[in-house]
Amino acid sequence: KQEVTQIPAALSVPEGENLVLNCSFTDSAIYNLQWFRQDPGKGLTSLLLIQSSQREQTSGRLNASLDKSSGRSTLYIAASQPGDSATYLCAVSNAGNMLTFGGGTRLMVKP
Amino acid sequence: AAGVIQSPRHLIKEKRETATLKCYPIPRHDTVYWYQQGPGQDPQFLISFYEKMQSDKGSIPDRFSAQQFSDYHSELNMSSLELGDSALYFCASSFGNQPQHFGDGTRLSIL
């Protein structure tokens, strides 16, 4: 059974810092990996999708990398802003395309 | 662009009652997924449908059932509701194994 772990569970940084969120998964036979953002009580916003054959994806200040063989992904956020405060969820898809989520990293960026 | 529509947004029920949640996928998406996110938890996969047929089943209780209709919308039927069923229920849709797009969720509260 696929298990996804995210470290750290919570992170508080001052505005402007660059930061890294970590995600690890136990079964490397994945189709893709997605990073989501979730604001309190709200839905899931897809940030980046990395196919299993890819090593990284970039969107604006966000960069996600994937090391499938070691079962790891990182989400790099450059020049963090207070508006980046949210919970960031990593999810992997296996056969059937259903997603297995990690527990999330709750990020607080202080002005 | 059209997104995944879920209704209702909020629903309050009492124990032992029934509830029906509805999901309208993005046009031309043929696959629908249901997830349950309990308070402080990560989303858990419940069930998915491809072309109106159940494709995968996750941790869905026997008290719950779901189906996908000819117009591709899906309904999650929940019976004998328990306090532990209080959660945010997400629907997502995709075209085949393409990335899933999530709705804003239905918040179900059981009194």
PDB file of C-alpha atoms in Angstrom:
ATOM      1  CA  LYS A   1       0.000   0.000   0.000  1.00  0.00           C
ATOM      2  CA  GLN A   2       1.342   3.409  -0.979  1.00  0.00           C
ATOM      3  CA  GLU A   3       2.261   5.698   1.896  1.00  0.00           C
ATOM      4  CA  VAL A   4       3.142   9.361   1.480  1.00  0.00           C
ATOM      5  CA  THR A   5       4.951  11.375   4.119  1.00  0.00           C
ATOM      6  CA  GLN A   6       5.563  15.104   4.202  1.00  0.00           C
ATOM      7  CA  ILE A   7       8.190  16.889   6.240  1.00  0.00           C
ATOM      8  CA  PRO A   8       7.977  19.254   8.006  1.00  0.00           C
ATOM      9  CA  ALA A   9       4.393  19.144   9.226  1.00  0.00           C
ATOM     10  CA  ALA A  10       4.490  22.888   9.866  1.00  0.00           C
ATOM     11  CA  LEU A  11       6.832  25.684   8.895  1.00  0.00           C
ATOM     12  CA  SER A  12       6.970  29.356   9.788  1.00  0.00           C
ATOM     13  CA  VAL A  13       9.311  31.675   7.891  1.00  0.00           C
ATOM     14  CA  PRO A  14       9.768  35.424   7.444  1.00  0.00           C
ATOM     15  CA  GLU A  15       8.715  36.964   4.161  1.00  0.00           C
ATOM     16  CA  GLY A  16      11.308  36.750   1.396  1.00  0.00           C
ATOM     17  CA  GLU A  17      12.892  33.470   2.421  1.00  0.00           C
ATOM     18  CA  ASN A  18      13.384  30.601   0.016  1.00  0.00           C
ATOM     19  CA  LEU A  19      12.051  27.329   1.377  1.00  0.00           C
ATOM     20  CA  VAL A  20      11.845  23.634   0.607  1.00  0.00           C
ATOM     21  CA  LEU A  21       9.017  21.247   1.373  1.00  0.00           C
ATOM     22  CA  ASN A  22       9.707  17.529   1.302  1.00  0.00           C
ATOM     23  CA  CYS A  23       7.583  14.577   0.237  1.00  0.00           C
ATOM     24  CA  SER A  24       8.478  10.891   0.268  1.00  0.00           C
ATOM     25  CA  PHE A  25       6.549   7.859  -0.952  1.00  0.00           C
ATOM     26  CA  THR A  26       7.052   4.136  -0.414  1.00  0.00           C
ATOM     27  CA  ASP A  27       6.003   2.667  -3.781  1.00  0.00           C
ATOM     28  CA  SER A  28       8.058   4.056  -6.664  1.00  0.00           C
ATOM     29  CA  ALA A  29       5.661   2.649  -9.312  1.00  0.00           C
ATOM     30  CA  ILE A  30       3.849   5.952  -9.683  1.00  0.00           C
ATOM     31  CA  TYR A  31       2.231   7.527 -12.738  1.00  0.00           C
ATOM     32  CA  ASN A  32       2.695  11.083 -11.571  1.00  0.00           C
ATOM     33  CA  LEU A  33       3.101  13.304  -8.532  1.00  0.00           C
ATOM     34  CA  GLN A  34       1.173  16.477  -7.841  1.00  0.00           C
ATOM     35  CA  TRP A  35       1.621  19.320  -5.419  1.00  0.00           C
ATOM     36  CA  PHE A  36      -1.557  21.023  -4.202  1.00  0.00           C
ATOM     37  CA  ARG A  37      -2.294  24.093  -2.163  1.00  0.00           C
ATOM     38  CA  GLN A  38      -5.203  24.146   0.280  1.00  0.00           C
ATOM     39  CA  ASP A  39      -6.412  27.210   2.168  1.00  0.00           C
ATOM     40  CA  PRO A  40      -8.330  26.564   5.406  1.00  0.00           C
ATOM     41  CA  GLY A  41     -11.728  24.983   4.731  1.00  0.00           C
ATOM     42  CA  LYS A  42     -11.241  25.371   0.997  1.00  0.00           C
ATOM     43  CA  GLY A  43     -10.678  23.117  -1.989  1.00  0.00           C
ATOM     44  CA  LEU A  44      -7.480  21.824  -3.532  1.00  0.00           C
ATOM     45  CA  THR A  45      -5.612  23.918  -6.062  1.00  0.00           C
ATOM     46  CA  SER A  46      -3.178  22.005  -8.240  1.00  0.00           C
ATOM     47  CA  LEU A  47       0.200  23.756  -8.342  1.00  0.00           C
ATOM     48  CA  LEU A  48       2.477  21.432 -10.277  1.00  0.00           C
ATOM     49  CA  LEU A  49       2.243  17.998 -11.849  1.00  0.00           C
ATOM     50  CA  ILE A  50       5.324  15.890 -12.559  1.00  0.00           C
ATOM     51  CA  GLN A  51       4.933  12.841 -14.765  1.00  0.00           C
ATOM     52  CA  SER A  52       6.896   9.764 -13.690  1.00  0.00           C
ATOM     53  CA  SER A  53       9.294  10.251 -16.626  1.00  0.00           C
ATOM     54  CA  GLN A  54      10.079  13.850 -15.670  1.00  0.00           C
ATOM     55  CA  ARG A  55      12.575  15.203 -13.153  1.00  0.00           C
ATOM     56  CA  GLU A  56      11.121  18.641 -12.439  1.00  0.00           C
ATOM     57  CA  GLN A  57       8.475  21.206 -13.239  1.00  0.00           C
ATOM     58  CA  THR A  58       8.480  24.957 -12.738  1.00  0.00           C
ATOM     59  CA  SER A  59       5.719  27.515 -12.435  1.00  0.00           C
ATOM     60  CA  GLY A  60       6.625  31.047 -11.454  1.00  0.00           C
ATOM     61  CA  ARG A  61       8.286  30.997  -8.040  1.00  0.00           C
ATOM     62  CA  LEU A  62       7.573  27.284  -7.609  1.00  0.00           C
ATOM     63  CA  ASN A  63       9.826  24.438  -8.640  1.00  0.00           C
ATOM     64  CA  ALA A  64       9.078  20.790  -7.976  1.00  0.00           C
ATOM     65  CA  SER A  65      11.550  17.961  -8.429  1.00  0.00           C
ATOM     66  CA  LEU A  66      11.014  14.227  -8.533  1.00  0.00           C
ATOM     67  CA  ASP A  67      13.454  11.423  -7.790  1.00  0.00           C
ATOM     68  CA  LYS A  68      11.279   8.431  -8.506  1.00  0.00           C
ATOM     69  CA  SER A  69      13.875   5.786  -7.682  1.00  0.00           C
ATOM     70  CA  SER A  70      14.433   7.127  -4.187  1.00  0.00           C
ATOM     71  CA  GLY A  71      10.741   7.951  -3.682  1.00  0.00           C
ATOM     72  CA  ARG A  72      11.232  11.648  -3.046  1.00  0.00           C
ATOM     73  CA  SER A  73       9.955  14.985  -4.257  1.00  0.00           C
ATOM     74  CA  THR A  74      10.663  18.524  -3.153  1.00  0.00           C
ATOM     75  CA  LEU A  75       8.718  21.718  -3.658  1.00  0.00           C
ATOM     76  CA  TYR A  76      10.904  24.797  -3.718  1.00  0.00           C
ATOM     77  CA  ILE A  77       9.254  28.167  -3.116  1.00  0.00           C
ATOM     78  CA  ALA A  78      11.381  31.198  -3.929  1.00  0.00           C
ATOM     79  CA  ALA A  79      11.021  34.592  -2.287  1.00  0.00           C
ATOM     80  CA  SER A  80       8.095  33.552  -0.098  1.00  0.00           C
ATOM     81  CA  GLN A  81       5.198  35.967   0.427  1.00  0.00           C
ATOM     82  CA  PRO A  82       2.464  36.154   3.105  1.00  0.00           C
ATOM     83  CA  GLY A  83      -0.013  35.094   0.416  1.00  0.00           C
ATOM     84  CA  ASP A  84       1.809  31.771   0.170  1.00  0.00           C
ATOM     85  CA  SER A  85       0.539  30.848   3.634  1.00  0.00           C
ATOM     86  CA  ALA A  86      -1.515  27.678   3.234  1.00  0.00           C
ATOM     87  CA  THR A  87      -1.249  23.913   3.566  1.00  0.00           C
ATOM     88  CA  TYR A  88       0.741  22.236   0.809  1.00  0.00           C
ATOM     89  CA  LEU A  89      -0.185  18.661  -0.050  1.00  0.00           C
ATOM     90  CA  CYS A  90       1.819  16.176  -2.045  1.00  0.00           C
ATOM     91  CA  ALA A  91      -0.081  13.377  -3.798  1.00  0.00           C
ATOM     92  CA  VAL A  92       1.016  10.448  -5.945  1.00  0.00           C
ATOM     93  CA  SER A  93      -1.037   8.433  -8.385  1.00  0.00           C
ATOM     94  CA  ASN A  94      -0.607   4.733  -8.942  1.00  0.00           C
ATOM     95  CA  ALA A  95      -2.599   2.354 -11.145  1.00  0.00           C
ATOM     96  CA  GLY A  96      -6.134   3.633 -11.611  1.00  0.00           C
ATOM     97  CA  ASN A  97      -5.042   7.259 -11.239  1.00  0.00           C
ATOM     98  CA  MET A  98      -6.413   7.567  -7.707  1.00  0.00           C
ATOM     99  CA  LEU A  99      -4.337   9.850  -5.549  1.00  0.00           C
ATOM    100  CA  THR A 100      -2.662   9.042  -2.254  1.00  0.00           C
ATOM    101  CA  PHE A 101      -2.025  12.202  -0.259  1.00  0.00           C
ATOM    102  CA  GLY A 102       0.592  13.076   2.298  1.00  0.00           C
ATOM    103  CA  GLY A 103      -0.346  14.713   5.559  1.00  0.00           C
ATOM    104  CA  GLY A 104       0.594  18.152   4.267  1.00  0.00           C
ATOM    105  CA  THR A 105       2.916  20.932   5.366  1.00  0.00           C
ATOM    106  CA  ARG A 106       1.242  23.907   6.994  1.00  0.00           C
ATOM    107  CA  LEU A 107       3.171  26.992   5.898  1.00  0.00           C
ATOM    108  CA  MET A 108       3.018  30.390   7.547  1.00  0.00           C
ATOM    109  CA  VAL A 109       4.903  33.282   5.934  1.00  0.00           C
ATOM    110  CA  LYS A 110       5.178  36.242   8.274  1.00  0.00           C
ATOM    111  CA  PRO A 111       5.267  39.801   6.914  1.00  0.00           C
TER     112      PRO A 111
ATOM    113  CA  ALA B   1     -12.799  27.804 -17.913  1.00  0.00           C
ATOM    114  CA  ALA B   2     -15.427  25.486 -16.513  1.00  0.00           C
ATOM    115  CA  GLY B   3     -14.485  23.733 -13.285  1.00  0.00           C
ATOM    116  CA  VAL B   4     -15.808  20.832 -11.272  1.00  0.00           C
ATOM    117  CA  ILE B   5     -19.080  21.798  -9.613  1.00  0.00           C
ATOM    118  CA  GLN B   6     -20.176  20.249  -6.344  1.00  0.00           C
ATOM    119  CA  SER B   7     -23.481  20.689  -4.595  1.00  0.00           C
ATOM    120  CA  PRO B   8     -24.467  21.460  -1.999  1.00  0.00           C
ATOM    121  CA  ARG B   9     -21.532  23.438  -0.586  1.00  0.00           C
ATOM    122  CA  HIS B  10     -22.675  22.813   2.961  1.00  0.00           C
ATOM    123  CA  LEU B  11     -24.974  20.166   4.397  1.00  0.00           C
ATOM    124  CA  ILE B  12     -26.111  19.560   7.958  1.00  0.00           C
ATOM    125  CA  LYS B  13     -27.671  16.229   8.878  1.00  0.00           C
ATOM    126  CA  GLU B  14     -28.466  14.291  12.014  1.00  0.00           C
ATOM    127  CA  LYS B  15     -27.283  10.816  12.925  1.00  0.00           C
ATOM    128  CA  ARG B  16     -28.951   7.982  11.046  1.00  0.00           C
ATOM    129  CA  GLU B  17     -30.175  10.311   8.283  1.00  0.00           C
ATOM    130  CA  THR B  18     -29.212  10.017   4.607  1.00  0.00           C
ATOM    131  CA  ALA B  19     -27.399  12.483   2.367  1.00  0.00           C
ATOM    132  CA  THR B  20     -26.743  12.807  -1.342  1.00  0.00           C
ATOM    133  CA  LEU B  21     -23.801  14.777  -2.684  1.00  0.00           C
ATOM    134  CA  LYS B  22     -23.603  15.741  -6.335  1.00  0.00           C
ATOM    135  CA  CYS B  23     -20.672  16.345  -8.646  1.00  0.00           C
ATOM    136  CA  TYR B  24     -20.650  17.802 -12.139  1.00  0.00           C
ATOM    137  CA  PRO B  25     -17.310  17.163 -13.865  1.00  0.00           C
ATOM    138  CA  ILE B  26     -15.532  19.380 -16.319  1.00  0.00           C
ATOM    139  CA  PRO B  27     -17.083  18.945 -19.788  1.00  0.00           C
ATOM    140  CA  ARG B  28     -15.553  16.052 -21.747  1.00  0.00           C
ATOM    141  CA  HIS B  29     -13.957  14.565 -18.633  1.00  0.00           C
ATOM    142  CA  ASP B  30     -14.844  10.890 -18.463  1.00  0.00           C
ATOM    143  CA  THR B  31     -13.566   9.976 -14.988  1.00  0.00           C
ATOM    144  CA  VAL B  32     -14.865  11.085 -11.604  1.00  0.00           C
ATOM    145  CA  TYR B  33     -13.228  10.525  -8.225  1.00  0.00           C
ATOM    146  CA  TRP B  34     -14.574  11.020  -4.693  1.00  0.00           C
ATOM    147  CA  TYR B  35     -12.376  11.838  -1.689  1.00  0.00           C
ATOM    148  CA  GLN B  36     -13.144  12.341   2.001  1.00  0.00           C
ATOM    149  CA  GLN B  37     -11.128  14.738   4.138  1.00  0.00           C
ATOM    150  CA  GLY B  38     -11.811  14.547   7.860  1.00  0.00           C
ATOM    151  CA  PRO B  39     -10.905  17.430  10.203  1.00  0.00           C
ATOM    152  CA  GLY B  40      -7.142  17.844  10.253  1.00  0.00           C
ATOM    153  CA  GLN B  41      -6.695  14.845   7.964  1.00  0.00           C
ATOM    154  CA  ASP B  42      -5.430  14.438   4.436  1.00  0.00           C
ATOM    155  CA  PRO B  43      -7.921  13.494   1.693  1.00  0.00           C
ATOM    156  CA  GLN B  44      -8.687   9.787   1.421  1.00  0.00           C
ATOM    157  CA  PHE B  45      -9.792   8.188  -1.840  1.00  0.00           C
ATOM    158  CA  LEU B  46     -13.283   6.696  -1.713  1.00  0.00           C
ATOM    159  CA  ILE B  47     -14.302   5.577  -5.199  1.00  0.00           C
ATOM    160  CA  SER B  48     -13.932   6.417  -8.885  1.00  0.00           C
ATOM    161  CA  PHE B  49     -15.910   5.952 -12.086  1.00  0.00           C
ATOM    162  CA  TYR B  50     -14.779   5.779 -15.698  1.00  0.00           C
ATOM    163  CA  GLU B  51     -17.352   6.011 -18.439  1.00  0.00           C
ATOM    164  CA  LYS B  52     -20.162   5.401 -15.954  1.00  0.00           C
ATOM    165  CA  MET B  53     -18.616   2.213 -14.590  1.00  0.00           C
ATOM    166  CA  GLN B  54     -16.956   1.897 -11.187  1.00  0.00           C
ATOM    167  CA  SER B  55     -13.231   1.716 -11.803  1.00  0.00           C
ATOM    168  CA  ASP B  56     -11.594   1.694  -8.373  1.00  0.00           C
ATOM    169  CA  LYS B  57     -12.708   1.462  -4.789  1.00  0.00           C
ATOM    170  CA  GLY B  58     -10.876   2.835  -1.790  1.00  0.00           C
ATOM    171  CA  SER B  59     -11.891   3.228   1.832  1.00  0.00           C
ATOM    172  CA  ILE B  60     -15.583   3.746   1.162  1.00  0.00           C
ATOM    173  CA  PRO B  61     -17.897   2.436   3.905  1.00  0.00           C
ATOM    174  CA  ASP B  62     -20.605  -0.055   2.950  1.00  0.00           C
ATOM    175  CA  ARG B  63     -23.170   2.570   4.021  1.00  0.00           C
ATOM    176  CA  PHE B  64     -22.055   4.726   1.088  1.00  0.00           C
ATOM    177  CA  SER B  65     -22.748   4.144  -2.571  1.00  0.00           C
ATOM    178  CA  ALA B  66     -22.083   6.147  -5.687  1.00  0.00           C
ATOM    179  CA  GLN B  67     -22.820   6.151  -9.360  1.00  0.00           C
ATOM    180  CA  GLN B  68     -22.050   8.074 -12.501  1.00  0.00           C
ATOM    181  CA  PHE B  69     -24.917   8.956 -14.796  1.00  0.00           C
ATOM    182  CA  SER B  70     -25.237   9.162 -18.575  1.00  0.00           C
ATOM    183  CA  ASP B  71     -24.424  12.889 -18.497  1.00  0.00           C
ATOM    184  CA  TYR B  72     -21.248  12.003 -16.507  1.00  0.00           C
ATOM    185  CA  HIS B  73     -22.350  13.703 -13.319  1.00  0.00           C
ATOM    186  CA  SER B  74     -21.914  11.610 -10.197  1.00  0.00           C
ATOM    187  CA  GLU B  75     -23.747  11.264  -6.904  1.00  0.00           C
ATOM    188  CA  LEU B  76     -22.453   9.978  -3.583  1.00  0.00           C
ATOM    189  CA  ASN B  77     -25.238   8.513  -1.464  1.00  0.00           C
ATOM    190  CA  MET B  78     -24.625   8.198   2.251  1.00  0.00           C
ATOM    191  CA  SER B  79     -26.970   6.360   4.611  1.00  0.00           C
ATOM    192  CA  SER B  80     -27.169   5.764   8.376  1.00  0.00           C
ATOM    193  CA  LEU B  81     -24.948   8.794   8.885  1.00  0.00           C
ATOM    194  CA  GLU B  82     -22.572   8.745  11.848  1.00  0.00           C
ATOM    195  CA  LEU B  83     -20.779  11.545  13.662  1.00  0.00           C
ATOM    196  CA  GLY B  84     -17.522  10.352  12.106  1.00  0.00           C
ATOM    197  CA  ASP B  85     -18.865  11.042   8.632  1.00  0.00           C
ATOM    198  CA  SER B  86     -18.469  14.776   9.270  1.00  0.00           C
ATOM    199  CA  ALA B  87     -15.899  15.813   6.704  1.00  0.00           C
ATOM    200  CA  LEU B  88     -15.162  17.722   3.549  1.00  0.00           C
ATOM    201  CA  TYR B  89     -16.081  15.604   0.528  1.00  0.00           C
ATOM    202  CA  PHE B  90     -14.237  16.377  -2.676  1.00  0.00           C
ATOM    203  CA  CYS B  91     -15.050  15.362  -6.179  1.00  0.00           C
ATOM    204  CA  ALA B  92     -12.415  15.465  -8.904  1.00  0.00           C
ATOM    205  CA  SER B  93     -12.598  14.777 -12.608  1.00  0.00           C
ATOM    206  CA  SER B  94     -10.115  13.933 -15.318  1.00  0.00           C
ATOM    207  CA  PHE B  95      -9.919  12.887 -18.917  1.00  0.00           C
ATOM    208  CA  GLY B  96      -8.573   9.342 -18.640  1.00  0.00           C
ATOM    209  CA  ASN B  97      -5.301   9.335 -16.700  1.00  0.00           C
ATOM    210  CA  GLN B  98      -4.738  13.071 -17.129  1.00  0.00           C
ATOM    211  CA  PRO B  99      -4.376  15.267 -13.987  1.00  0.00           C
ATOM    212  CA  GLN B 100      -7.374  15.476 -11.719  1.00  0.00           C
ATOM    213  CA  HIS B 101      -9.186  18.762 -11.223  1.00  0.00           C
ATOM    214  CA  PHE B 102     -10.898  19.204  -7.880  1.00  0.00           C
ATOM    215  CA  GLY B 103     -14.149  20.874  -6.944  1.00  0.00           C
ATOM    216  CA  ASP B 104     -14.487  23.141  -3.910  1.00  0.00           C
ATOM    217  CA  GLY B 105     -15.975  20.323  -1.865  1.00  0.00           C
ATOM    218  CA  THR B 106     -19.122  19.728   0.169  1.00  0.00           C
ATOM    219  CA  ARG B 107     -18.801  20.253   3.904  1.00  0.00           C
ATOM    220  CA  LEU B 108     -20.977  17.682   5.663  1.00  0.00           C
ATOM    221  CA  SER B 109     -21.715  18.174   9.339  1.00  0.00           C
ATOM    222  CA  ILE B 110     -23.459  15.475  11.350  1.00  0.00           C
ATOM    223  CA  LEU B 111     -25.182  16.611  14.540  1.00  0.00           C
TER     224      LEU B 111
END
